[in-house]
């Protein structure tokens, strides 16, 4: 029975590692993609039972050409190669302020959506992605006036009017 159990554990580990690796997208080198990509890639890198050589090679294969150039010199001879992998990428793509600036620009570049389902879906999806990226770097989105204003100014006028009416009602209720 122990042999079956050990084999079953190795098989489960194999499938867990494959699933975690499949979840990692290819990182293109865009700063705004890095926090989310790193989060998923680190989930894979923290798996127990997967050799560091396997992890390093698999993670390198999840990079496009430019990011890959930064880490190509890392080898499995370095016992901390996976840690160094993330350190090198962090220096180039993980500067929090650059991520904040890129997300603000991304929001400002959005066109104001028409009141059509496809436009609204795409608009809300982009806003959700930007906010999620900012939260990945622990940016205080709820108190960032620039982000809030950028989103507010992109809303269709009917939504802005409804938002302001709701705020005024809440303010009035608090004063009563």
PDB file of N, CA, C and O in Angstrom, residues 74-112:
ATOM      1  N   UNK A  74      20.668  33.199 -15.983  1.00  0.00           N
ATOM      2  CA  UNK A  74      20.462  32.396 -14.777  1.00  0.00           C
ATOM      3  C   UNK A  74      20.528  30.916 -15.112  1.00  0.00           C
ATOM      4  O   UNK A  74      19.968  30.472 -16.105  1.00  0.00           O
ATOM      5  N   UNK A  75      21.204  30.177 -14.251  1.00  0.00           N
ATOM      6  CA  UNK A  75      21.313  28.730 -14.473  1.00  0.00           C
ATOM      7  C   UNK A  75      20.908  27.992 -13.206  1.00  0.00           C
ATOM      8  O   UNK A  75      20.845  28.566 -12.122  1.00  0.00           O
ATOM      9  N   UNK A  76      20.699  26.726 -13.368  1.00  0.00           N
ATOM     10  CA  UNK A  76      20.307  25.890 -12.232  1.00  0.00           C
ATOM     11  C   UNK A  76      21.464  25.655 -11.272  1.00  0.00           C
ATOM     12  O   UNK A  76      21.274  25.098 -10.194  1.00  0.00           O
ATOM     13  N   UNK A  77      22.674  26.068 -11.631  1.00  0.00           N
ATOM     14  CA  UNK A  77      23.810  25.927 -10.726  1.00  0.00           C
ATOM     15  C   UNK A  77      23.657  26.832  -9.509  1.00  0.00           C
ATOM     16  O   UNK A  77      24.229  26.576  -8.461  1.00  0.00           O
ATOM     17  N   UNK A  78      22.912  27.898  -9.684  1.00  0.00           N
ATOM     18  CA  UNK A  78      22.634  28.820  -8.582  1.00  0.00           C
ATOM     19  C   UNK A  78      21.436  28.276  -7.807  1.00  0.00           C
ATOM     20  O   UNK A  78      20.337  28.180  -8.355  1.00  0.00           O
ATOM     21  N   UNK A  79      21.617  27.916  -6.536  1.00  0.00           N
ATOM     22  CA  UNK A  79      20.496  27.358  -5.771  1.00  0.00           C
ATOM     23  C   UNK A  79      19.349  28.354  -5.555  1.00  0.00           C
ATOM     24  O   UNK A  79      18.234  27.958  -5.249  1.00  0.00           O
ATOM     25  N   UNK A  80      19.626  29.633  -5.735  1.00  0.00           N
ATOM     26  CA  UNK A  80      18.601  30.664  -5.565  1.00  0.00           C
ATOM     27  C   UNK A  80      18.173  31.260  -6.904  1.00  0.00           C
ATOM     28  O   UNK A  80      17.714  32.401  -6.955  1.00  0.00           O
ATOM     29  N   UNK A  81      18.324  30.498  -7.962  1.00  0.00           N
ATOM     30  CA  UNK A  81      18.052  31.017  -9.308  1.00  0.00           C
ATOM     31  C   UNK A  81      16.616  31.504  -9.467  1.00  0.00           C
ATOM     32  O   UNK A  81      16.376  32.526 -10.110  1.00  0.00           O
ATOM     33  N   UNK A  82      15.652  30.803  -8.878  1.00  0.00           N
ATOM     34  CA  UNK A  82      14.257  31.225  -9.021  1.00  0.00           C
ATOM     35  C   UNK A  82      14.034  32.557  -8.292  1.00  0.00           C
ATOM     36  O   UNK A  82      13.353  33.453  -8.803  1.00  0.00           O
ATOM     37  N   UNK A  83      14.627  32.710  -7.116  1.00  0.00           N
ATOM     38  CA  UNK A  83      14.539  33.991  -6.401  1.00  0.00           C
ATOM     39  C   UNK A  83      15.185  35.104  -7.222  1.00  0.00           C
ATOM     40  O   UNK A  83      14.641  36.208  -7.345  1.00  0.00           O
ATOM     41  N   UNK A  84      16.347  34.833  -7.794  1.00  0.00           N
ATOM     42  CA  UNK A  84      17.036  35.830  -8.612  1.00  0.00           C
ATOM     43  C   UNK A  84      16.240  36.151  -9.878  1.00  0.00           C
ATOM     44  O   UNK A  84      16.256  37.289 -10.354  1.00  0.00           O
ATOM     45  N   UNK A  85      15.557  35.167 -10.407  1.00  0.00           N
ATOM     46  CA  UNK A  85      14.674  35.350 -11.564  1.00  0.00           C
ATOM     47  C   UNK A  85      13.667  36.474 -11.271  1.00  0.00           C
ATOM     48  O   UNK A  85      13.523  37.431 -12.035  1.00  0.00           O
ATOM     49  N   UNK A  86      12.981  36.360 -10.135  1.00  0.00           N
ATOM     50  CA  UNK A  86      11.989  37.377  -9.776  1.00  0.00           C
ATOM     51  C   UNK A  86      12.640  38.710  -9.418  1.00  0.00           C
ATOM     52  O   UNK A  86      12.098  39.770  -9.721  1.00  0.00           O
ATOM     53  N   UNK A  87      13.802  38.679  -8.794  1.00  0.00           N
ATOM     54  CA  UNK A  87      14.499  39.924  -8.454  1.00  0.00           C
ATOM     55  C   UNK A  87      14.860  40.714  -9.713  1.00  0.00           C
ATOM     56  O   UNK A  87      14.681  41.937  -9.757  1.00  0.00           O
ATOM     57  N   UNK A  88      15.388  40.022 -10.714  1.00  0.00           N
ATOM     58  CA  UNK A  88      15.745  40.700 -11.967  1.00  0.00           C
ATOM     59  C   UNK A  88      14.517  41.296 -12.654  1.00  0.00           C
ATOM     60  O   UNK A  88      14.551  42.433 -13.132  1.00  0.00           O
ATOM     61  N   UNK A  89      13.449  40.530 -12.704  1.00  0.00           N
ATOM     62  CA  UNK A  89      12.220  41.045 -13.323  1.00  0.00           C
ATOM     63  C   UNK A  89      11.622  42.185 -12.503  1.00  0.00           C
ATOM     64  O   UNK A  89      11.122  43.167 -13.066  1.00  0.00           O
ATOM     65  N   UNK A  90      11.696  42.081 -11.178  1.00  0.00           N
ATOM     66  CA  UNK A  90      11.188  43.156 -10.319  1.00  0.00           C
ATOM     67  C   UNK A  90      11.905  44.476 -10.584  1.00  0.00           C
ATOM     68  O   UNK A  90      11.272  45.541 -10.612  1.00  0.00           O
ATOM     69  N   UNK A  91      13.216  44.405 -10.759  1.00  0.00           N
ATOM     70  CA  UNK A  91      13.989  45.633 -11.009  1.00  0.00           C
ATOM     71  C   UNK A  91      13.550  46.320 -12.296  1.00  0.00           C
ATOM     72  O   UNK A  91      13.536  47.543 -12.382  1.00  0.00           O
ATOM     73  N   UNK A  92      13.196  45.530 -13.288  1.00  0.00           N
ATOM     74  CA  UNK A  92      12.822  46.095 -14.585  1.00  0.00           C
ATOM     75  C   UNK A  92      11.330  46.439 -14.682  1.00  0.00           C
ATOM     76  O   UNK A  92      10.959  47.464 -15.251  1.00  0.00           O
ATOM     77  N   UNK A  93      10.481  45.585 -14.129  1.00  0.00           N
ATOM     78  CA  UNK A  93       9.035  45.729 -14.350  1.00  0.00           C
ATOM     79  C   UNK A  93       8.218  45.947 -13.075  1.00  0.00           C
ATOM     80  O   UNK A  93       7.027  46.228 -13.171  1.00  0.00           O
ATOM     81  N   UNK A  94       8.822  45.803 -11.932  1.00  0.00           N
ATOM     82  CA  UNK A  94       8.055  45.801 -10.692  1.00  0.00           C
ATOM     83  C   UNK A  94       8.117  47.069  -9.874  1.00  0.00           C
ATOM     84  O   UNK A  94       7.881  47.037  -8.672  1.00  0.00           O
ATOM     85  N   UNK A  95       8.453  48.169 -10.504  1.00  0.00           N
ATOM     86  CA  UNK A  95       8.493  49.431  -9.764  1.00  0.00           C
ATOM     87  C   UNK A  95       7.062  49.919  -9.555  1.00  0.00           C
ATOM     88  O   UNK A  95       6.380  50.270 -10.524  1.00  0.00           O
ATOM     89  N   UNK A  96       6.612  49.946  -8.309  1.00  0.00           N
ATOM     90  CA  UNK A  96       5.200  50.270  -8.044  1.00  0.00           C
ATOM     91  C   UNK A  96       4.736  51.584  -8.661  1.00  0.00           C
ATOM     92  O   UNK A  96       3.639  51.645  -9.217  1.00  0.00           O
ATOM     93  N   UNK A  97       5.537  52.624  -8.569  1.00  0.00           N
ATOM     94  CA  UNK A  97       5.071  53.914  -9.081  1.00  0.00           C
ATOM     95  C   UNK A  97       4.845  53.845 -10.592  1.00  0.00           C
ATOM     96  O   UNK A  97       3.894  54.432 -11.113  1.00  0.00           O
ATOM     97  N   UNK A  98       5.712  53.131 -11.314  1.00  0.00           N
ATOM     98  CA  UNK A  98       5.527  52.980 -12.763  1.00  0.00           C
ATOM     99  C   UNK A  98       4.219  52.261 -13.083  1.00  0.00           C
ATOM    100  O   UNK A  98       3.545  52.579 -14.056  1.00  0.00           O
ATOM    101  N   UNK A  99       3.867  51.283 -12.244  1.00  0.00           N
ATOM    102  CA  UNK A  99       2.610  50.554 -12.435  1.00  0.00           C
ATOM    103  C   UNK A  99       1.431  51.503 -12.212  1.00  0.00           C
ATOM    104  O   UNK A  99       0.471  51.519 -12.992  1.00  0.00           O
ATOM    105  N   UNK A 100       1.504  52.317 -11.163  1.00  0.00           N
ATOM    106  CA  UNK A 100       0.423  53.272 -10.877  1.00  0.00           C
ATOM    107  C   UNK A 100       0.264  54.230 -12.048  1.00  0.00           C
ATOM    108  O   UNK A 100      -0.858  54.457 -12.535  1.00  0.00           O
ATOM    109  N   UNK A 101       1.361  54.796 -12.515  1.00  0.00           N
ATOM    110  CA  UNK A 101       1.311  55.749 -13.630  1.00  0.00           C
ATOM    111  C   UNK A 101       0.739  55.080 -14.877  1.00  0.00           C
ATOM    112  O   UNK A 101      -0.115  55.652 -15.564  1.00  0.00           O
ATOM    113  N   UNK A 102       1.167  53.847 -15.166  1.00  0.00           N
ATOM    114  CA  UNK A 102       0.677  53.164 -16.374  1.00  0.00           C
ATOM    115  C   UNK A 102      -0.823  52.896 -16.284  1.00  0.00           C
ATOM    116  O   UNK A 102      -1.532  53.011 -17.288  1.00  0.00           O
ATOM    117  N   UNK A 103      -1.317  52.561 -15.100  1.00  0.00           N
ATOM    118  CA  UNK A 103      -2.757  52.290 -14.957  1.00  0.00           C
ATOM    119  C   UNK A 103      -3.569  53.573 -15.048  1.00  0.00           C
ATOM    120  O   UNK A 103      -4.667  53.584 -15.608  1.00  0.00           O
ATOM    121  N   UNK A 104      -3.048  54.659 -14.499  1.00  0.00           N
ATOM    122  CA  UNK A 104      -3.741  55.947 -14.640  1.00  0.00           C
ATOM    123  C   UNK A 104      -3.831  56.341 -16.110  1.00  0.00           C
ATOM    124  O   UNK A 104      -4.887  56.782 -16.581  1.00  0.00           O
ATOM    125  N   UNK A 105      -2.730  56.176 -16.834  1.00  0.00           N
ATOM    126  CA  UNK A 105      -2.730  56.492 -18.273  1.00  0.00           C
ATOM    127  C   UNK A 105      -3.698  55.589 -19.020  1.00  0.00           C
ATOM    128  O   UNK A 105      -4.406  56.038 -19.923  1.00  0.00           O
ATOM    129  N   UNK A 106      -3.723  54.333 -18.651  1.00  0.00           N
ATOM    130  CA  UNK A 106      -4.619  53.373 -19.295  1.00  0.00           C
ATOM    131  C   UNK A 106      -6.074  53.794 -19.132  1.00  0.00           C
ATOM    132  O   UNK A 106      -6.858  53.742 -20.081  1.00  0.00           O
ATOM    133  N   UNK A 107      -6.431  54.209 -17.927  1.00  0.00           N
ATOM    134  CA  UNK A 107      -7.810  54.642 -17.661  1.00  0.00           C
ATOM    135  C   UNK A 107      -8.112  55.918 -18.434  1.00  0.00           C
ATOM    136  O   UNK A 107      -9.169  56.041 -19.063  1.00  0.00           O
ATOM    137  N   UNK A 108      -7.180  56.874 -18.408  1.00  0.00           N
ATOM    138  CA  UNK A 108      -7.408  58.145 -19.113  1.00  0.00           C
ATOM    139  C   UNK A 108      -7.531  57.952 -20.625  1.00  0.00           C
ATOM    140  O   UNK A 108      -8.197  58.738 -21.293  1.00  0.00           O
ATOM    141  N   UNK A 109      -6.873  56.937 -21.158  1.00  0.00           N
ATOM    142  CA  UNK A 109      -6.905  56.691 -22.604  1.00  0.00           C
ATOM    143  C   UNK A 109      -8.198  56.024 -23.067  1.00  0.00           C
ATOM    144  O   UNK A 109      -8.476  55.980 -24.265  1.00  0.00           O
ATOM    145  N   UNK A 110      -8.972  55.522 -22.115  1.00  0.00           N
ATOM    146  CA  UNK A 110     -10.230  54.860 -22.494  1.00  0.00           C
ATOM    147  C   UNK A 110     -11.205  55.861 -23.097  1.00  0.00           C
ATOM    148  O   UNK A 110     -11.356  56.974 -22.592  1.00  0.00           O
ATOM    149  N   UNK A 111     -11.887  55.459 -24.140  1.00  0.00           N
ATOM    150  CA  UNK A 111     -12.962  56.333 -24.626  1.00  0.00           C
ATOM    151  C   UNK A 111     -14.171  56.206 -23.694  1.00  0.00           C
ATOM    152  O   UNK A 111     -14.365  55.174 -23.051  1.00  0.00           O
ATOM    153  N   UNK A 112     -14.943  57.254 -23.613  1.00  0.00           N
ATOM    154  CA  UNK A 112     -16.194  57.165 -22.863  1.00  0.00           C
ATOM    155  C   UNK A 112     -17.098  56.197 -23.606  1.00  0.00           C
ATOM    156  O   UNK A 112     -17.331  56.370 -24.805  1.00  0.00           O
TER     157      UNK A 112
END
